[in-house]
């Protein structure tokens, strides 16, 4: 058997210790030369892999990736569940006006950003597990105040302090950092698509549950003997109690099962290029002996990963993806085949993942070993950290993510409108019986089913060939509810919005993760999510839009937000009452034979002033179209491959292909993974390593 074949098998984990010893002895006798590093470099990532192979590679990822996806699911339910009801909750149960509600949520958004930035720093210092447990501990206190508090003081204390301290630390993409470390470039698009689907599945279930509770669960009241638990529990408040339970469950799962781990695929050319370049720099140009390469790339504590789904089960599900039923049979097949290296590589194409403990904090590669020993005092540490911020900010990858984030802000406002404008729009105009949140779940169920399919089918396709059409579809979607301002129009809007979203949003997450520098993901994601600083402005604007185009009818609703829709005869006097109390509203009959009616919607409220809701949806459509136009303007820069002297990264160059780029057409035949190579260039600007054997312990800035 040729040595190159044995080397390839050893890297794939298909060679036993006896073969390893034979190779080592043969090399010492001079019978075999060292492995040619150029042969390894020639193994480039395929431009396209089948959907089946994508799925198999994903399912072979470590089980810790499954834990992270489960936490994403639970995190989505507890966070999105509160977000979809909070506007109606504070306006209906606390007597807060639309304008006031917009300002409250806007201020909360500002505080969230501050704590989110703090969380991005903590996740790189403390690690995903510690930050997750800490944040969930604080979030339990905040959610308790929201679920069981009865005055505005407790509400403000929860929204302005405990929620930012807890929920915001989890909202910065902490689990995206973990998922990025637990995936390889080939598995990352599908993994982030599955993460996106898990998030949307949980959010969709939250929508369905809250609507089910609104229509099937009645108010109940606990008397004063229950202490701070006493009071009326409307269906919305009961649902918030459910999210409180989810916070507790999420805390215990994170505390018991979440670990900080990193996965490496020895056959992934991008991982190899980044790691080997770093290793050669650290080792001062050491020889190319393959064993030395293995020891440098793979930390000494790396172990074979336990896959989410065992190979035996995957063999039954995907028989054509596995050369044999067991690894032993496969090893024997390789020994007897006499194939050359290229044929062996093709035969042994399945990944062989290894995992090792991720080092953070005082042992982190980014913040160096032992802060007390290395820096001496906090001031020096802060100086080092600021230098890292500068390092991130001066690189093109950061500005690519920033530009795309701000350019896509206008289309992202549709999500804010879906959460803040759509629920009161439907409830106030069509009554409490309308399944508001089930209509919202059209988007979420679509984002559950479609992203994994799109991710698997478009693996290897250039990112913006998928992103640009998605932006255009989503940007134009509000026109349907503008033309049909009713329940049907809202359903069509959610459907078309979903089609566009599943094309661009998951792909953008994967693109961003691939650009993030290893060891600084939290800081990179925080800087890259700078678009969120405009989020509070969006909340304030949406509250003002509700006040102008979708006004409430407080005179026809009780203090809990119920319509005074029941006709009551008290001592011969007809009056309108809600399910909780009398509203002081007296109906008038239109004629002698007409039975008086009570308002079931704001449209039937005698004191309500009509408004034109279509005007808002037209404005939202026009504003959303700014996003694909803005992204197209900067598209050559976002795709990379040009320098500053080339028409300012190609932005000011115009051609037929440049114009066609408005729909996603490529300017040239560039690789689908150029953004990954750009990421490698980013990593090469500094030496990232730790105190493992053969790896430097210094962080040097270019």
Steps between C-alpha positions, in 0.01 A plus 500: 500500500638843409608725782283791382199271535600404855552866592156586367341216693677601819367853474152358446533273802493180290840364594589306814799526730687209338492667161612825665797322653593339167495835327711661772763222486509511120562874503783457750662246266464749216265279299230769480538872456308750709148580390482767235316797642405613152298183462299600802449851373377369169198356672263791469142520619256389229306777333182304555403206719174312483216568739537150644869550571425834665247335730735212586786736583267706719364197689856383569576822690557462878204454733582833659372660178166334573501646852562846356213458252270389785596809700432711191152346488425572866662843485278591206180402683581697814627811316272511196203395710535814712587723207184422300263576789682775689351786297139386542579400859617841619239697301208280608585416862693809610297770320802622303437687174653402166745787500605427858538129422724579203720720717518240777606228259741743333672580831513130577663444160775751581574329832494162323770619259725612787471169681527313169839661439605405851387145431709482184807586706411250772444212259857531368638520855278260696374270226154403379409277795576748779330792325195286421457382859557850639255661257228242558534543877430872467232445236300286743470796737395738222242262357356445849436873533336519157280195560388572855554875547195726524632856485697708255800519731557124489440504123758775442749335736469177302515663154780745576728290720441126541392436142804677350735336752359158426317476167732740313809298587334206326376708207845597369544172319670315785383167360613606153850526646468146635356367174776663298760320712312171467480506119737501205469718190329224302242428770447859609237609242276203581568522875401867510196421285397233752564747783285752319230236456517399868464863603198542275340170605508611861373848410219350290398276789498805726262670255270198489503455878418863576214502249368172640506649848331822383211306349471204736618616842293731718617757748545373853567683822703412808382666821718690742585187697754417226703810583705638211347240269148640546310682225328441168686284250393573144593251226792723398633512856457123530708460186777716650496264798558216251806683363620537859493121532702473176765730645540265796521192275759669278711589803516141624590362155777757454630437851505120465588436136656803328879485453755714317638288217649554155486257209765451232480308173845382395397474136353848477737699280395837647558382855837359390615814322420721799646266757812401308588858421472590867699195601779575253523856629510378858756230425725727295464303178522148637530210264200358323496165672138385502510386861624842606221656297245282676636584844497871422153516349330268750534596869632228729165471680297452180291183495277340235159659522185309587260585215146622547384193307716187510669381184316169524164677481619732224618195307139378497363841406758580231655171384659647188697752708689230692756276322447215748301411809792536743828689514691173536357371176584829335861486625536152359347614174756782477794269578402257225391750239838627380334832415698818459458792737237686298281192475540437870402855582186466289416170672561638849316828452307492826628738767682382809426772755705552814405725791700676767423733788475863400729722705356830625574761759838492663604209279348647185704535183354843452560635847822306562592268778448611861410867495664566836827351381489643146364848546548575865202732536160576354612807306736299284227242439259772389767634265542158344126463461468839331776399260293196407199721431719711273629184330143391429388844384781558253437179309279480191299206633364712784394777265336253267279379784435854625404629156268209432344536845414867461396452136253229600352703786205630301382155393558371854246758620235262369577269792442790739174584322394137524551504877383852592253609231335182370358363833321822605396560137318167486366505855369856494334468159381140504462410868654277762388179327734552203796256521755780491804301597406201286510736202844609615603135518463468120837671481649289774382163373629593156835590652493164675442283193677684222849608627646147535372413153639820350826456694550144376411580136711815476818376672788626286294775336644850534332672794361809332348303216258383770490815714405760238183330366391438859540866591289611204220254574483597866524873425196491272285281727312776697329612180251215545371616838501859372266399216295268724506645855319203654566153640556344156745773400693446824529128422630566148752752634635247750526232229690716248718647776595145599603399149739793481629461855599134470713586199707782647495492881644152577758545226603834646552334841724234345691763300560708814614198703748402230655847510538499881860459625567196715510583870333840453156391382308670780665837441463465122129410523439792737669751271336342198156534659536877532178525299321430826578854619224610263257248652376733778428764236291242316302424816425869556398550137271197501331621818441839335366327187249309713389825659450662159370221275372238745363680804366317802149536645556514875141615564370166374750274683555414866820534698617154384450574130174305454234654278178600674308276264244339734158656547383504862163597650554632852188626675333564167800694365686364200876540505806349335732292716812295443567156645664672797315822579250764400635755259253784562393478136127523424385376158233672296254326271474609139123447494207377706543142377880497503683323781779720637850367431834543669833553320704190422765702312625856491313547172175465697606730784291822484785723618768354273635714214557302175849488345649369176736208579601451134705820513736342754549181298576699182762697692650177634526359146684804368732506799577127465605534135793713615669184633559303177597822323755584771646149505532508120696826516763340726474150351850489338657593834287248692601222262869588527776430251570864411732758649456866579650613169258291296217751489490516881464122533286493187221714649544776240549268203200453273437224250222275381598235753512765771143602417385138498647472848188677625336157477805309625694431178875465555747749358756232426564130547615525859495210739204443729739491795705815443348643817650208693843568352455862601427375849826304491683816400343668802625224728848525352531859621556379851641186658229329703604211718528379855717293729438171323810320368657659196285811509605854588356683802526852368253714309683709244332771301596559138 
